CSV table of C-alpha atoms and ligand atoms in Angstrom, one decimal:
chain,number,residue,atom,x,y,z
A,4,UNK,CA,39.8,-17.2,-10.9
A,5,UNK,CA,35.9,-16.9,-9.7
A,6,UNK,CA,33.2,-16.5,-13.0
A,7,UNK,CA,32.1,-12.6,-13.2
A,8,UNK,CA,28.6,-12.6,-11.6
A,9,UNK,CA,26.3,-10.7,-13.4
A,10,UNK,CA,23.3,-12.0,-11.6
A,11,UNK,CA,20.3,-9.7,-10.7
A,12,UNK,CA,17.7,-11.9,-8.9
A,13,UNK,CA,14.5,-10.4,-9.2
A,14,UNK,CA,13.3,-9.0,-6.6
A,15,UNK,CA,16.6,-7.5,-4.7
A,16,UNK,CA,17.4,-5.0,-3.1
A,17,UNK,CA,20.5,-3.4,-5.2
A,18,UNK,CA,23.2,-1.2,-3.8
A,19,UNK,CA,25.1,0.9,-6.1
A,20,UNK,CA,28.4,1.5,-5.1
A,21,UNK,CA,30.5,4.5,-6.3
A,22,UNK,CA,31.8,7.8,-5.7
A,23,UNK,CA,30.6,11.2,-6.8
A,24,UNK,CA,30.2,10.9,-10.4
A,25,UNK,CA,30.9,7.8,-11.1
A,26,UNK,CA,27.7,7.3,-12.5
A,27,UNK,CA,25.3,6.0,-10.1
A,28,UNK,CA,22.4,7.9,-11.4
A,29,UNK,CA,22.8,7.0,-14.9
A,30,UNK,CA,22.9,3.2,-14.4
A,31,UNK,CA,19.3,3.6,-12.1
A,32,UNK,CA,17.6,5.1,-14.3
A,33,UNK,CA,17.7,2.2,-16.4
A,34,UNK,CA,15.3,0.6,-13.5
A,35,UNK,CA,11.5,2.2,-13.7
A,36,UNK,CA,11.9,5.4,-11.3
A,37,UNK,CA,9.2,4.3,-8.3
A,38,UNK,CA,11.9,1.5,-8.0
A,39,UNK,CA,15.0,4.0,-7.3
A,40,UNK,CA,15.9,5.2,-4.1
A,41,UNK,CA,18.3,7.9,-4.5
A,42,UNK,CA,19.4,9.9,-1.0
A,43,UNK,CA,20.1,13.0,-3.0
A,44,UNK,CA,15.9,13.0,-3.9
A,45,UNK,CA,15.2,12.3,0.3
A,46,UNK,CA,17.6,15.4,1.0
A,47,UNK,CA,15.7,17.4,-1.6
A,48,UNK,CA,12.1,16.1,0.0
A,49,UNK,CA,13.2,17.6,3.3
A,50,UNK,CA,15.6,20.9,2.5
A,51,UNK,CA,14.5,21.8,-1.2
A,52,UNK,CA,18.2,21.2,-2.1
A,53,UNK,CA,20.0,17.6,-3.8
A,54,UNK,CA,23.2,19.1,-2.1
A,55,UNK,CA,22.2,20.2,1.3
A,56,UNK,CA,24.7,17.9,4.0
A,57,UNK,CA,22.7,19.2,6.7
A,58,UNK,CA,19.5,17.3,5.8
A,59,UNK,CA,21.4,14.3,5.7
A,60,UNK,CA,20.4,12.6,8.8
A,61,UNK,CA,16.6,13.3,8.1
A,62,UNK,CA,17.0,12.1,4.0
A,63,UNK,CA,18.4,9.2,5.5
A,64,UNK,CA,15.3,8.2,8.0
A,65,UNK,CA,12.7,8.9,5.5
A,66,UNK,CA,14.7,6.9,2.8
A,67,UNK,CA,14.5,4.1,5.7
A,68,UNK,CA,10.9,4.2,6.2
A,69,UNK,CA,10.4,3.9,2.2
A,70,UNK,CA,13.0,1.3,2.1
A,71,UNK,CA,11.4,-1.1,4.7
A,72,UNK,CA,7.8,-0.3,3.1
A,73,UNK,CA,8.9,-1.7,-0.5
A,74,UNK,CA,10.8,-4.5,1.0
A,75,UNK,CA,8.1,-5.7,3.2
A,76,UNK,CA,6.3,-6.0,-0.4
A,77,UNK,CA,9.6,-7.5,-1.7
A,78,UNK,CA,9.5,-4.8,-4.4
A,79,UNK,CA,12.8,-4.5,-6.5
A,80,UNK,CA,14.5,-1.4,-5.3
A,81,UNK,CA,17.7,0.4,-6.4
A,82,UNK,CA,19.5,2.1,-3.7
A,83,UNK,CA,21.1,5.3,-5.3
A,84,UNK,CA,23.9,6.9,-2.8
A,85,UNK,CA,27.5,6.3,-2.8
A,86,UNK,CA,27.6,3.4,-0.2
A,87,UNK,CA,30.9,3.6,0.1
A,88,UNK,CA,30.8,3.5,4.2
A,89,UNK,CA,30.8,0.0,5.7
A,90,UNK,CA,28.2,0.5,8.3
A,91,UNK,CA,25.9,2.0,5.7
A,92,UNK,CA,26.2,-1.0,3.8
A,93,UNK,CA,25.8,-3.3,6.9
A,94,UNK,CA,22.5,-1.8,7.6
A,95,UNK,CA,21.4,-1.9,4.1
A,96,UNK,CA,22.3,-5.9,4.2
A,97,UNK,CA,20.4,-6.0,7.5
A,98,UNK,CA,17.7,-4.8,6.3
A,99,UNK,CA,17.2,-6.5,2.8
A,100,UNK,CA,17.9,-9.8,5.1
A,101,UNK,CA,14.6,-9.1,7.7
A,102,UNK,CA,12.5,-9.2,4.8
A,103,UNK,CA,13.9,-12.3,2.9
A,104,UNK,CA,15.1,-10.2,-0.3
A,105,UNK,CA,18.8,-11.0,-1.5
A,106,UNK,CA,21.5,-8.0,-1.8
A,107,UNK,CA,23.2,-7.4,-4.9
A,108,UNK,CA,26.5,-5.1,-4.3
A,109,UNK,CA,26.6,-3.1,-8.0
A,110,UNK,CA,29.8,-1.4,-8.1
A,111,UNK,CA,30.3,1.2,-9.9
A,112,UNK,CA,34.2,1.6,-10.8
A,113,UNK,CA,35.4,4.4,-13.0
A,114,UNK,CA,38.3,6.2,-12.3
A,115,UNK,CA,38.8,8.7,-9.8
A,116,UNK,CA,40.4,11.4,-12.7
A,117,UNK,CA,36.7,11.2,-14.4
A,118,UNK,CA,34.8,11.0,-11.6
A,119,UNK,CA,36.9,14.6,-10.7
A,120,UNK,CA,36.5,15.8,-13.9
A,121,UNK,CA,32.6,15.7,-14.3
A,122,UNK,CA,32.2,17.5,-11.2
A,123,UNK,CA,33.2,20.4,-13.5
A,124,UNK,CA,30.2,20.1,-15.2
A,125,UNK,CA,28.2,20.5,-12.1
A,126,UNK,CA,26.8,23.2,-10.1
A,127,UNK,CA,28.1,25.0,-7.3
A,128,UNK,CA,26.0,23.1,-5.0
A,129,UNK,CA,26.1,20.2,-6.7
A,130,UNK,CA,30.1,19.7,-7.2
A,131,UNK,CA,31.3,17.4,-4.4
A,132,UNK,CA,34.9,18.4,-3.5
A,133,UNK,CA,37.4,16.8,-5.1
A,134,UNK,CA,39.4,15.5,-2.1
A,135,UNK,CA,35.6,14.2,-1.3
A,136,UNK,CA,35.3,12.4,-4.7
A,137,UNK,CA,38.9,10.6,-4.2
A,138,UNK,CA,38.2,9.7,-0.6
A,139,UNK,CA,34.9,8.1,-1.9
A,140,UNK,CA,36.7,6.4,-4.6
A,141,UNK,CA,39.7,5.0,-2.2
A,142,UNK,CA,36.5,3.8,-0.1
A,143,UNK,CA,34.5,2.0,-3.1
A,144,UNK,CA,38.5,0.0,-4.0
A,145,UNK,CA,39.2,-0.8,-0.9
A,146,UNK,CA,35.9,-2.2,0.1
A,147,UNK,CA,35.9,-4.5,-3.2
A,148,UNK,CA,37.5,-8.1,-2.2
A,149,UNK,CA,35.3,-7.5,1.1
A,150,UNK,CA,31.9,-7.3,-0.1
A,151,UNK,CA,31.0,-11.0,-0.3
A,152,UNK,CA,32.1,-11.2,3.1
A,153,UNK,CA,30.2,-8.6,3.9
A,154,UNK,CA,26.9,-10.6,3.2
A,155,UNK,CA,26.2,-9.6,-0.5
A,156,UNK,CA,24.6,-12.3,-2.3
A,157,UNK,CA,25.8,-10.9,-5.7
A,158,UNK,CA,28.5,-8.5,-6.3
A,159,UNK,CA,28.1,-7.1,-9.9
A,160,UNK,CA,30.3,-5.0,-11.7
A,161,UNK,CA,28.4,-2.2,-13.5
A,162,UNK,CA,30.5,-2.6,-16.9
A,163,UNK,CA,29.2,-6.2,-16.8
A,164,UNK,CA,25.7,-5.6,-17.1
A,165,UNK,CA,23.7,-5.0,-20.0
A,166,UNK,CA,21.1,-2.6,-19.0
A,167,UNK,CA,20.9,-0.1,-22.3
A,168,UNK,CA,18.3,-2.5,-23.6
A,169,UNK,CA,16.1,-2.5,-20.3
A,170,UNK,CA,16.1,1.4,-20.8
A,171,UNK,CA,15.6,1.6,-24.6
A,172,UNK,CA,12.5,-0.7,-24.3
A,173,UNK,CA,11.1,1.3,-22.2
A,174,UNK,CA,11.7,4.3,-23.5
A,175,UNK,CA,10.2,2.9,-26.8
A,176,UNK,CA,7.2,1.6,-25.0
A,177,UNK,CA,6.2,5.0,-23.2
A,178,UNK,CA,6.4,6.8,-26.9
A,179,UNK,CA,4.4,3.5,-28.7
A,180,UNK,CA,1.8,4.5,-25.9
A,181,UNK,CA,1.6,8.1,-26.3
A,182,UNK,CA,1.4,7.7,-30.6
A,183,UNK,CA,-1.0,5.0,-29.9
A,184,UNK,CA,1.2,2.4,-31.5
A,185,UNK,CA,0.1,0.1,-28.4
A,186,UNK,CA,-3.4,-0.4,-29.5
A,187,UNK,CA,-4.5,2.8,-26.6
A,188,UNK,CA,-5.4,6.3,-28.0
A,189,UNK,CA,-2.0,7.8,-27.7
A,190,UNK,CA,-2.2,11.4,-26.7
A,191,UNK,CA,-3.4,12.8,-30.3
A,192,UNK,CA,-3.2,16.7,-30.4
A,193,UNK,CA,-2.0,16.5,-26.7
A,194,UNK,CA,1.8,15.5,-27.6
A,195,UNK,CA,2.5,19.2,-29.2
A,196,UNK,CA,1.0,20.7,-26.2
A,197,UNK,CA,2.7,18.2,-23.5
A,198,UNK,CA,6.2,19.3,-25.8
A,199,UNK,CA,5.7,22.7,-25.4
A,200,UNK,CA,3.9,23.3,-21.8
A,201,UNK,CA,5.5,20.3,-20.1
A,202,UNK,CA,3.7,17.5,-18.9
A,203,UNK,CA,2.2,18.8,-15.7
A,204,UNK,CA,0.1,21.1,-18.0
A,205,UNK,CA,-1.4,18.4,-20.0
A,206,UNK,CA,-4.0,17.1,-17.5
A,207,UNK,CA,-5.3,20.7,-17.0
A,208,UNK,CA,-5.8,21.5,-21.1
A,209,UNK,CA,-8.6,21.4,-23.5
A,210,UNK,CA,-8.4,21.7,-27.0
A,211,UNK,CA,-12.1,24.1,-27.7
A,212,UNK,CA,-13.1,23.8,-31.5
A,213,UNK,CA,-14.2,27.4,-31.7
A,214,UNK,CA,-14.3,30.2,-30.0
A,215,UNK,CA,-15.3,34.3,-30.3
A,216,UNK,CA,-11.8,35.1,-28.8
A,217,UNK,CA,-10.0,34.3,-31.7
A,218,UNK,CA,-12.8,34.8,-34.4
A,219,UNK,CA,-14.4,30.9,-34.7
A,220,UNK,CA,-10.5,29.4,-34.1
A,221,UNK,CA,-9.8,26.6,-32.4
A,222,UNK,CA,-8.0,28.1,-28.7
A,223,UNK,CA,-6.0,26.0,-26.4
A,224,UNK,CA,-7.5,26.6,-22.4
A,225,UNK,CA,-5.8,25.5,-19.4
A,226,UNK,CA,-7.5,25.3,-16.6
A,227,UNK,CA,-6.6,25.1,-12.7
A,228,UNK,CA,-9.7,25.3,-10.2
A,229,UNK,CA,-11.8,28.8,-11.6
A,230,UNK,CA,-8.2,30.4,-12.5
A,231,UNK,CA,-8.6,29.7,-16.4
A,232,UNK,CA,-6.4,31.1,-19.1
A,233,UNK,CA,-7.1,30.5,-23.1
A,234,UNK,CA,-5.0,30.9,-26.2
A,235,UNK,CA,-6.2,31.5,-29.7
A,236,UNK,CA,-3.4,28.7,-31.0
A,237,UNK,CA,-3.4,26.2,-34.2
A,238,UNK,CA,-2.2,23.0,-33.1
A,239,UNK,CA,0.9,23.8,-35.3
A,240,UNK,CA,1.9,27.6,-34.5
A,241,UNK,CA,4.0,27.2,-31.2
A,242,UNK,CA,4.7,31.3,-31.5
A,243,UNK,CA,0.6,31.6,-31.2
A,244,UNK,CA,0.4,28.7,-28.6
A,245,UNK,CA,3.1,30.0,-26.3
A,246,UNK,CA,1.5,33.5,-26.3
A,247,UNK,CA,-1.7,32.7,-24.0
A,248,UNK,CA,-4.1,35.1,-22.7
A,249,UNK,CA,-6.3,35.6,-20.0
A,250,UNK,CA,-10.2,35.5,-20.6
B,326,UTP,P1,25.8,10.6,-12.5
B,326,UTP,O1,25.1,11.8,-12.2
B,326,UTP,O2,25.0,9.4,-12.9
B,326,UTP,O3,26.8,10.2,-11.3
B,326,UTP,O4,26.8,10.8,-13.7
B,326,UTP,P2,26.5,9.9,-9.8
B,326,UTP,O5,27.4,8.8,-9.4
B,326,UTP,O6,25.0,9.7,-9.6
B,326,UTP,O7,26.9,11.2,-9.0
B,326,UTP,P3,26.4,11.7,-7.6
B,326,UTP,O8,27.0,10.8,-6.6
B,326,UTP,O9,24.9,11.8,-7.6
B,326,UTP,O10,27.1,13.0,-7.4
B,326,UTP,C1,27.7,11.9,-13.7
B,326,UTP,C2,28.0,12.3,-15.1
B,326,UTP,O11,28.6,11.2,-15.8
B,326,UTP,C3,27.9,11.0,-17.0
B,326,UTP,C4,26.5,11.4,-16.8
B,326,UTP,O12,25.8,11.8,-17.9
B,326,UTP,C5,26.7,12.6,-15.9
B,326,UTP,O13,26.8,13.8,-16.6
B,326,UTP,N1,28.0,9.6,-17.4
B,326,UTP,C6,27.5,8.6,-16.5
B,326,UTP,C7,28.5,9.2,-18.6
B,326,UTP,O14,28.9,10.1,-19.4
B,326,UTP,N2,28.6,7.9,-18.9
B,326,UTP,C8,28.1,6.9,-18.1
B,326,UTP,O15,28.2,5.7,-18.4
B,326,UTP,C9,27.6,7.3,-16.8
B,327,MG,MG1,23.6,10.7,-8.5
């Protein structure tokens, strides 16, 4: 019986393999996001939608061009689509291999009845057909024994791998950073506002100290070019901070 490989080199270009469901997603974002590719992203960049089929073909180039872009800088890159077809695989290997960075086939195995079942869960546009999801499955099994052959240098089990870790740290890092526990100044005042306007909303806000509009009171302003809109808020009254009005 061959040892279970569990090896990662770093970098490598990493295939998951897996059908709808399976879990694909879930075990790349354990790797920092600018390092996954995931098709369903590339088909969003060019149709607006995760689910459209159509856009497949164009999703596919520009996730090509990005792909050969990161390997040339033998970046570690996590290729998130089902990969259950041969020939995409083949290309994938041929590609990684032009640019010197080893393969690692992670495949991702859980049974077809869950990987059915979650699609429940799912959108309309977002479900993939059960006879889909089983055909997918059948594919990821019965490409298995052949991936070495293939030219993987590594063909990993997901259950194998300890990745949980990897994700926690980082998880932990980016909240030691934004309390300041890092040794940085953290985001202060800035983490109630970033909790309740989102984060795309924190680069355009000002806390002002006083102001007439609300009688000497500190106001929350978010600004976008001259378009401007302030809030008398406390830092701790999310009913007063979610009601903004224009000046
Ligand atoms: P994913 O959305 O990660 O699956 O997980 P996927 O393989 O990428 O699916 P497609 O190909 O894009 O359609 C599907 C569901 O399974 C759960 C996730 O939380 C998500 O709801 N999941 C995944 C688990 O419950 N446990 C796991 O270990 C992995
Ligand atoms: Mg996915």
């Amino acid at each position: 019986m061959q040892p279970l490989d569990t090896t990662i080199p770093e970098p490598a270009l990493i295939v998951l393999i897996g059908a709808a469901g399976s879990g694909k997603s879930t075990w790349a974002s354990t790797w920092p996001t600018t390092q996954v590719l995931e098709l369903d992203n590339f088909r969003a960049m060019v149709s607006d939608e995760a689910g459209c089929q159509e856009a497949t073909d164009d999703a596919v180039f520009a996730l090509q061009a990005v792909l050969e872009a990161r390997l040339a800088r033998r970046k570690m890159t996590v290729l998130d689509a089902t990969n259950t077809e041969a020939a995409v695989r083949a290309n994938l290997i041929a590609t990684a291999r032009r640019h010197g960075v080893p393969t690692v086939a992670l495949v991702i195995s859980t049974p077809a009845s869950v990987c059915v079942e979650r699609q429940a869960d799912r959108t309309p546009d977002r479900a993939v057909p059960e006879p889909v999801v089983l055909a997918q499955h059948a594919a990821m099994l019965d490409a298995f024994s052949g991936l070495p052959g293939e030219g993987f240098d590594h063909v990993v089990i997901a259950e194998n791998i300890h990745r949980l870790e990897a994700l926690l740290q980082r998880v932990s890092d980016a909240r030691r950073a934004d309390l300041g526990w890092d040794g940085g100044e953290g985001l202060g005042d800035l983490l109630l506002v970033r909790r309740y306007f989102g984060p795309e909303i924190l680069p355009m806000w000002r806390w002002r100290d006083t102001s007439q509009l609300a009688g000497g009171d500190r106001v929350g302003e978010i600004r976008l070019g001259a378009d401007r809109l302030s809030s008398p808020c406390a830092p701790t009254s999310t009913e007063r901070a979610t009601s903004a009005s224009r000046s």
